[in-house]
């Protein structure tokens, strides 16, 4: 069985489309599946919407993406685990490619990512470069990461000392367990952070992470881009 794990904090606006897309893609694949929404202390209708869209809800109070992903994975029953962000739309092609990669012996992987809505030229260029870099070094973008349960458990799950870019640490951990692939197929993810913040601010945060390295993501300080919801 495939378990789709969706971490969510106040995602009532985006969750219906995300869950509908998972259902449609999994149905096209024709394999048993489940959707687990890890509801991280939401104050909106996230839990009710998840349940009404056929997901099982697991409640947690982490306010940390790595811990919330782990909470969902612990509750999941599938042999394969697919982590999908709550503002990301999957499709049958990418779900099928992920399942086939795991069938063929991969420990895990990711895929390419596009913006769901129009964005400025600099952001189209940024994601074009970023995705090709991730594919070259074999890192998954956080919007879509998949793995076998065996590899996930052997890797120790997501590193809960990390508050952002946890998918990079997880990609590296999964590569130690076996083959890790980044698919050509792609998902679409919301550009809401780009609409909520200035380009200067976003580039500043990302640049700080690059320059300061791992210590920059060891606490929520300076990571409002991920931990303050503005829309």
mmCIF file of C-alpha atoms in Angstrom:
data_model
loop_
_atom_site.group_PDB
_atom_site.id
_atom_site.type_symbol
_atom_site.label_atom_id
_atom_site.label_comp_id
_atom_site.label_asym_id
_atom_site.label_seq_id
_atom_site.Cartn_x
_atom_site.Cartn_y
_atom_site.Cartn_z
ATOM 1 C CA UNK A 1 0.000 0.000 0.000
ATOM 2 C CA UNK A 2 1.035 3.589 -0.656
ATOM 3 C CA UNK A 3 0.641 6.077 2.186
ATOM 4 C CA UNK A 4 0.420 9.726 1.202
ATOM 5 C CA UNK A 5 1.464 11.874 4.164
ATOM 6 C CA UNK A 6 0.397 15.519 4.091
ATOM 7 C CA UNK A 7 1.720 17.802 6.854
ATOM 8 C CA UNK A 8 -0.661 20.689 7.464
ATOM 9 C CA UNK A 9 -0.905 23.821 9.572
ATOM 10 C CA UNK A 10 -3.934 26.025 8.801
ATOM 11 C CA UNK A 11 -4.211 24.714 5.249
ATOM 12 C CA UNK A 12 -7.995 24.842 4.828
ATOM 13 C CA UNK A 13 -7.704 26.943 1.673
ATOM 14 C CA UNK A 14 -5.275 24.659 -0.178
ATOM 15 C CA UNK A 15 -6.038 21.209 1.217
ATOM 16 C CA UNK A 16 -9.143 20.294 -0.852
ATOM 17 C CA UNK A 17 -7.313 20.593 -4.192
ATOM 18 C CA UNK A 18 -4.278 18.734 -2.819
ATOM 19 C CA UNK A 19 -6.340 15.817 -1.513
ATOM 20 C CA UNK A 20 -8.548 15.624 -4.609
ATOM 21 C CA UNK A 21 -5.438 15.418 -6.789
ATOM 22 C CA UNK A 22 -3.977 12.625 -4.645
ATOM 23 C CA UNK A 23 -7.210 10.636 -4.824
ATOM 24 C CA UNK A 24 -7.432 11.010 -8.606
ATOM 25 C CA UNK A 25 -3.770 10.114 -9.152
ATOM 26 C CA UNK A 26 -3.845 7.109 -6.833
ATOM 27 C CA UNK A 27 -7.084 5.846 -8.379
ATOM 28 C CA UNK A 28 -5.489 6.010 -11.835
ATOM 29 C CA UNK A 29 -2.590 3.939 -10.515
ATOM 30 C CA UNK A 30 -4.969 1.266 -9.258
ATOM 31 C CA UNK A 31 -3.110 0.358 -6.064
ATOM 32 C CA UNK A 32 -4.317 0.374 -2.466
ATOM 33 C CA UNK A 33 -3.564 3.693 -0.821
ATOM 34 C CA UNK A 34 -4.362 5.922 2.112
ATOM 35 C CA UNK A 35 -3.990 9.609 2.866
ATOM 36 C CA UNK A 36 -2.776 10.700 6.289
ATOM 37 C CA UNK A 37 -2.990 14.396 7.132
ATOM 38 C CA UNK A 38 -0.703 15.317 10.018
ATOM 39 C CA UNK A 39 -2.593 18.261 11.492
ATOM 40 C CA UNK A 40 -0.064 20.377 13.371
ATOM 41 C CA UNK A 41 -2.144 22.419 15.842
ATOM 42 C CA UNK A 42 -4.249 24.086 13.151
ATOM 43 C CA UNK A 43 -6.770 26.692 14.301
ATOM 44 C CA UNK A 44 -8.861 26.621 11.109
ATOM 45 C CA UNK A 45 -10.935 23.854 9.477
ATOM 46 C CA UNK A 46 -7.942 21.806 8.316
ATOM 47 C CA UNK A 47 -8.946 18.664 10.249
ATOM 48 C CA UNK A 48 -12.602 18.752 9.202
ATOM 49 C CA UNK A 49 -11.719 19.360 5.558
ATOM 50 C CA UNK A 50 -9.181 16.524 5.604
ATOM 51 C CA UNK A 51 -11.742 14.091 6.991
ATOM 52 C CA UNK A 52 -14.435 15.212 4.545
ATOM 53 C CA UNK A 53 -11.994 14.557 1.697
ATOM 54 C CA UNK A 54 -11.271 10.980 2.721
ATOM 55 C CA UNK A 55 -8.090 11.459 4.725
ATOM 56 C CA UNK A 56 -7.222 10.098 8.133
ATOM 57 C CA UNK A 57 -6.201 12.889 10.495
ATOM 58 C CA UNK A 58 -3.340 12.571 12.964
ATOM 59 C CA UNK A 59 -3.095 15.413 15.454
ATOM 60 C CA UNK A 60 0.210 16.778 16.710
ATOM 61 C CA UNK A 61 1.545 20.028 18.156
ATOM 62 C CA UNK A 62 5.058 20.330 16.822
ATOM 63 C CA UNK A 63 5.051 23.578 14.829
ATOM 64 C CA UNK A 64 8.000 22.021 13.108
ATOM 65 C CA UNK A 65 7.764 20.510 9.659
ATOM 66 C CA UNK A 66 10.195 17.634 10.230
ATOM 67 C CA UNK A 67 8.401 16.471 13.376
ATOM 68 C CA UNK A 68 5.018 16.769 11.692
ATOM 69 C CA UNK A 69 6.148 14.707 8.719
ATOM 70 C CA UNK A 70 7.423 12.061 11.132
ATOM 71 C CA UNK A 71 4.128 12.037 13.046
ATOM 72 C CA UNK A 72 2.248 11.333 9.823
ATOM 73 C CA UNK A 73 4.690 8.627 8.759
ATOM 74 C CA UNK A 74 4.466 6.875 12.133
ATOM 75 C CA UNK A 75 0.696 6.656 11.773
ATOM 76 C CA UNK A 76 0.826 5.500 8.150
ATOM 77 C CA UNK A 77 0.410 1.837 7.254
ATOM 78 C CA UNK A 78 1.889 1.684 3.764
ATOM 79 C CA UNK A 79 5.057 0.002 2.558
ATOM 80 C CA UNK A 80 5.677 3.089 0.419
ATOM 81 C CA UNK A 81 5.431 6.613 1.845
ATOM 82 C CA UNK A 82 4.897 9.709 -0.288
ATOM 83 C CA UNK A 83 5.213 13.092 1.438
ATOM 84 C CA UNK A 84 3.177 15.802 -0.288
ATOM 85 C CA UNK A 85 3.006 19.410 0.881
ATOM 86 C CA UNK A 86 -0.496 20.690 1.606
ATOM 87 C CA UNK A 87 -0.247 23.340 -1.118
ATOM 88 C CA UNK A 88 1.045 20.983 -3.818
ATOM 89 C CA UNK A 89 -0.859 19.298 -6.654
ATOM 90 C CA UNK A 90 0.289 15.862 -7.798
ATOM 91 C CA UNK A 91 -0.739 14.013 -10.943
ATOM 92 C CA UNK A 92 -1.009 10.430 -12.115
ATOM 93 C CA UNK A 93 2.280 10.533 -14.036
ATOM 94 C CA UNK A 94 4.436 11.532 -11.085
ATOM 95 C CA UNK A 95 2.711 9.144 -8.666
ATOM 96 C CA UNK A 96 3.099 6.263 -11.118
ATOM 97 C CA UNK A 97 6.772 7.096 -11.722
ATOM 98 C CA UNK A 98 7.458 7.229 -7.983
ATOM 99 C CA UNK A 99 5.785 3.866 -7.362
ATOM 100 C CA UNK A 100 7.660 2.269 -10.255
ATOM 101 C CA UNK A 101 10.990 3.639 -9.001
ATOM 102 C CA UNK A 102 10.367 2.049 -5.605
ATOM 103 C CA UNK A 103 9.214 -1.178 -7.278
ATOM 104 C CA UNK A 104 12.548 -1.188 -9.123
ATOM 105 C CA UNK A 105 14.497 -1.045 -5.883
ATOM 106 C CA UNK A 106 15.026 2.658 -5.199
ATOM 107 C CA UNK A 107 15.161 3.637 -1.529
ATOM 108 C CA UNK A 108 13.544 6.980 -2.255
ATOM 109 C CA UNK A 109 13.405 10.029 -4.444
ATOM 110 C CA UNK A 110 11.805 13.289 -5.458
ATOM 111 C CA UNK A 111 10.673 15.046 -8.613
ATOM 112 C CA UNK A 112 10.770 18.329 -10.491
ATOM 113 C CA UNK A 113 8.581 21.215 -9.297
ATOM 114 C CA UNK A 114 6.753 24.010 -11.104
ATOM 115 C CA UNK A 115 4.879 27.012 -9.739
ATOM 116 C CA UNK A 116 1.122 26.547 -9.724
ATOM 117 C CA UNK A 117 0.427 30.154 -10.699
ATOM 118 C CA UNK A 118 2.275 32.826 -12.702
ATOM 119 C CA UNK A 119 5.328 34.322 -10.991
ATOM 120 C CA UNK A 120 7.911 36.949 -11.886
ATOM 121 C CA UNK A 121 10.701 36.091 -14.292
ATOM 122 C CA UNK A 122 13.364 35.914 -11.578
ATOM 123 C CA UNK A 123 11.382 33.239 -9.750
ATOM 124 C CA UNK A 124 10.811 31.180 -12.883
ATOM 125 C CA UNK A 125 14.553 31.316 -13.488
ATOM 126 C CA UNK A 126 15.297 30.514 -9.862
ATOM 127 C CA UNK A 127 13.193 27.366 -9.764
ATOM 128 C CA UNK A 128 14.554 26.281 -13.177
ATOM 129 C CA UNK A 129 18.122 26.434 -11.847
ATOM 130 C CA UNK A 130 17.205 24.994 -8.453
ATOM 131 C CA UNK A 131 15.403 21.958 -9.829
ATOM 132 C CA UNK A 132 18.204 21.076 -12.200
ATOM 133 C CA UNK A 133 20.713 21.450 -9.396
ATOM 134 C CA UNK A 134 18.625 19.197 -7.151
ATOM 135 C CA UNK A 135 18.366 16.629 -9.920
ATOM 136 C CA UNK A 136 22.137 16.720 -10.448
ATOM 137 C CA UNK A 137 22.989 16.227 -6.764
ATOM 138 C CA UNK A 138 19.933 13.976 -6.194
ATOM 139 C CA UNK A 139 18.042 15.966 -3.570
ATOM 140 C CA UNK A 140 14.265 16.013 -3.329
ATOM 141 C CA UNK A 141 12.318 19.249 -3.082
ATOM 142 C CA UNK A 142 10.101 19.307 -0.006
ATOM 143 C CA UNK A 143 6.909 19.461 -2.036
ATOM 144 C CA UNK A 144 7.185 15.778 -3.014
ATOM 145 C CA UNK A 145 9.457 13.174 -1.474
ATOM 146 C CA UNK A 146 8.917 9.417 -1.563
ATOM 147 C CA UNK A 147 10.609 6.406 -0.001
ATOM 148 C CA UNK A 148 10.094 2.875 1.200
ATOM 149 C CA UNK A 149 9.100 2.443 4.808
ATOM 150 C CA UNK A 150 12.184 0.317 5.355
ATOM 151 C CA UNK A 151 14.479 3.083 4.114
ATOM 152 C CA UNK A 152 12.585 5.738 6.077
ATOM 153 C CA UNK A 153 12.953 3.825 9.319
ATOM 154 C CA UNK A 154 16.590 2.926 8.646
ATOM 155 C CA UNK A 155 17.318 6.613 8.007
ATOM 156 C CA UNK A 156 15.731 7.540 11.329
ATOM 157 C CA UNK A 157 13.009 9.670 9.747
ATOM 158 C CA UNK A 158 13.312 13.401 9.245
ATOM 159 C CA UNK A 159 15.864 15.144 11.438
ATOM 160 C CA UNK A 160 13.810 16.918 14.100
ATOM 161 C CA UNK A 161 16.653 19.290 14.960
ATOM 162 C CA UNK A 162 16.074 20.944 11.550
ATOM 163 C CA UNK A 163 13.384 23.614 11.063
ATOM 164 C CA UNK A 164 13.701 24.185 7.303
ATOM 165 C CA UNK A 165 15.239 22.443 4.276
ATOM 166 C CA UNK A 166 14.672 19.171 6.116
ATOM 167 C CA UNK A 167 14.131 17.457 2.765
ATOM 168 C CA UNK A 168 17.820 17.946 1.949
ATOM 169 C CA UNK A 169 18.925 16.177 5.131
ATOM 170 C CA UNK A 170 16.367 13.443 4.456
ATOM 171 C CA UNK A 171 17.546 13.026 0.856
ATOM 172 C CA UNK A 172 21.107 12.567 2.083
ATOM 173 C CA UNK A 173 19.989 10.067 4.736
ATOM 174 C CA UNK A 174 17.982 8.059 2.217
ATOM 175 C CA UNK A 175 20.903 7.958 -0.216
ATOM 176 C CA UNK A 176 22.826 6.098 2.463
ATOM 177 C CA UNK A 177 20.105 3.436 2.395
ATOM 178 C CA UNK A 178 20.142 2.836 -1.357
ATOM 179 C CA UNK A 179 19.446 4.353 -4.739
ATOM 180 C CA UNK A 180 17.823 7.799 -4.693
ATOM 181 C CA UNK A 181 16.210 9.190 -7.844
ATOM 182 C CA UNK A 182 14.865 12.578 -8.874
ATOM 183 C CA UNK A 183 12.176 12.057 -11.479
ATOM 184 C CA UNK A 184 11.664 14.125 -14.622
ATOM 185 C CA UNK A 185 7.949 14.177 -13.859
ATOM 186 C CA UNK A 186 6.782 17.188 -11.889
ATOM 187 C CA UNK A 187 4.279 18.495 -9.389
ATOM 188 C CA UNK A 188 2.905 22.014 -9.061
ATOM 189 C CA UNK A 189 3.230 23.964 -5.828
ATOM 190 C CA UNK A 190 1.848 27.276 -4.629
ATOM 191 C CA UNK A 191 3.896 30.451 -4.968
ATOM 192 C CA UNK A 192 2.110 32.036 -2.005
ATOM 193 C CA UNK A 193 5.353 32.767 -0.127
ATOM 194 C CA UNK A 194 6.501 34.839 -3.075
ATOM 195 C CA UNK A 195 3.259 36.808 -3.012
ATOM 196 C CA UNK A 196 3.395 37.281 0.761
ATOM 197 C CA UNK A 197 6.981 38.561 0.884
ATOM 198 C CA UNK A 198 9.220 40.778 -1.193
ATOM 199 C CA UNK A 199 11.798 39.203 -3.480
ATOM 200 C CA UNK A 200 14.520 40.927 -1.464
ATOM 201 C CA UNK A 201 13.299 39.289 1.745
ATOM 202 C CA UNK A 202 12.995 35.794 0.252
ATOM 203 C CA UNK A 203 16.401 35.944 -1.422
ATOM 204 C CA UNK A 204 17.837 37.269 1.855
ATOM 205 C CA UNK A 205 16.511 34.311 3.840
ATOM 206 C CA UNK A 206 17.694 31.776 1.276
ATOM 207 C CA UNK A 207 21.068 33.469 1.003
ATOM 208 C CA UNK A 208 21.491 33.403 4.773
ATOM 209 C CA UNK A 209 20.851 29.656 4.809
ATOM 210 C CA UNK A 210 23.421 29.094 2.064
ATOM 211 C CA UNK A 211 26.053 31.263 3.767
ATOM 212 C CA UNK A 212 25.503 30.123 7.361
ATOM 213 C CA UNK A 213 24.917 26.470 6.587
ATOM 214 C CA UNK A 214 23.221 24.001 8.947
ATOM 215 C CA UNK A 215 23.286 26.298 11.986
ATOM 216 C CA UNK A 216 20.855 28.636 10.193
ATOM 217 C CA UNK A 217 18.046 26.052 10.344
ATOM 218 C CA UNK A 218 18.534 24.740 13.879
ATOM 219 C CA UNK A 219 15.782 26.978 15.293
ATOM 220 C CA UNK A 220 12.772 28.957 14.061
ATOM 221 C CA UNK A 221 14.711 32.210 14.436
ATOM 222 C CA UNK A 222 15.020 33.868 11.052
ATOM 223 C CA UNK A 223 12.676 31.317 9.435
ATOM 224 C CA UNK A 224 9.439 33.310 9.393
ATOM 225 C CA UNK A 225 9.202 32.463 5.693
ATOM 226 C CA UNK A 226 8.087 28.997 6.816
ATOM 227 C CA UNK A 227 6.631 29.621 10.274
ATOM 228 C CA UNK A 228 4.552 32.793 9.915
ATOM 229 C CA UNK A 229 1.445 32.337 7.823
ATOM 230 C CA UNK A 230 0.338 35.537 6.139
ATOM 231 C CA UNK A 231 -2.267 34.364 3.679
#
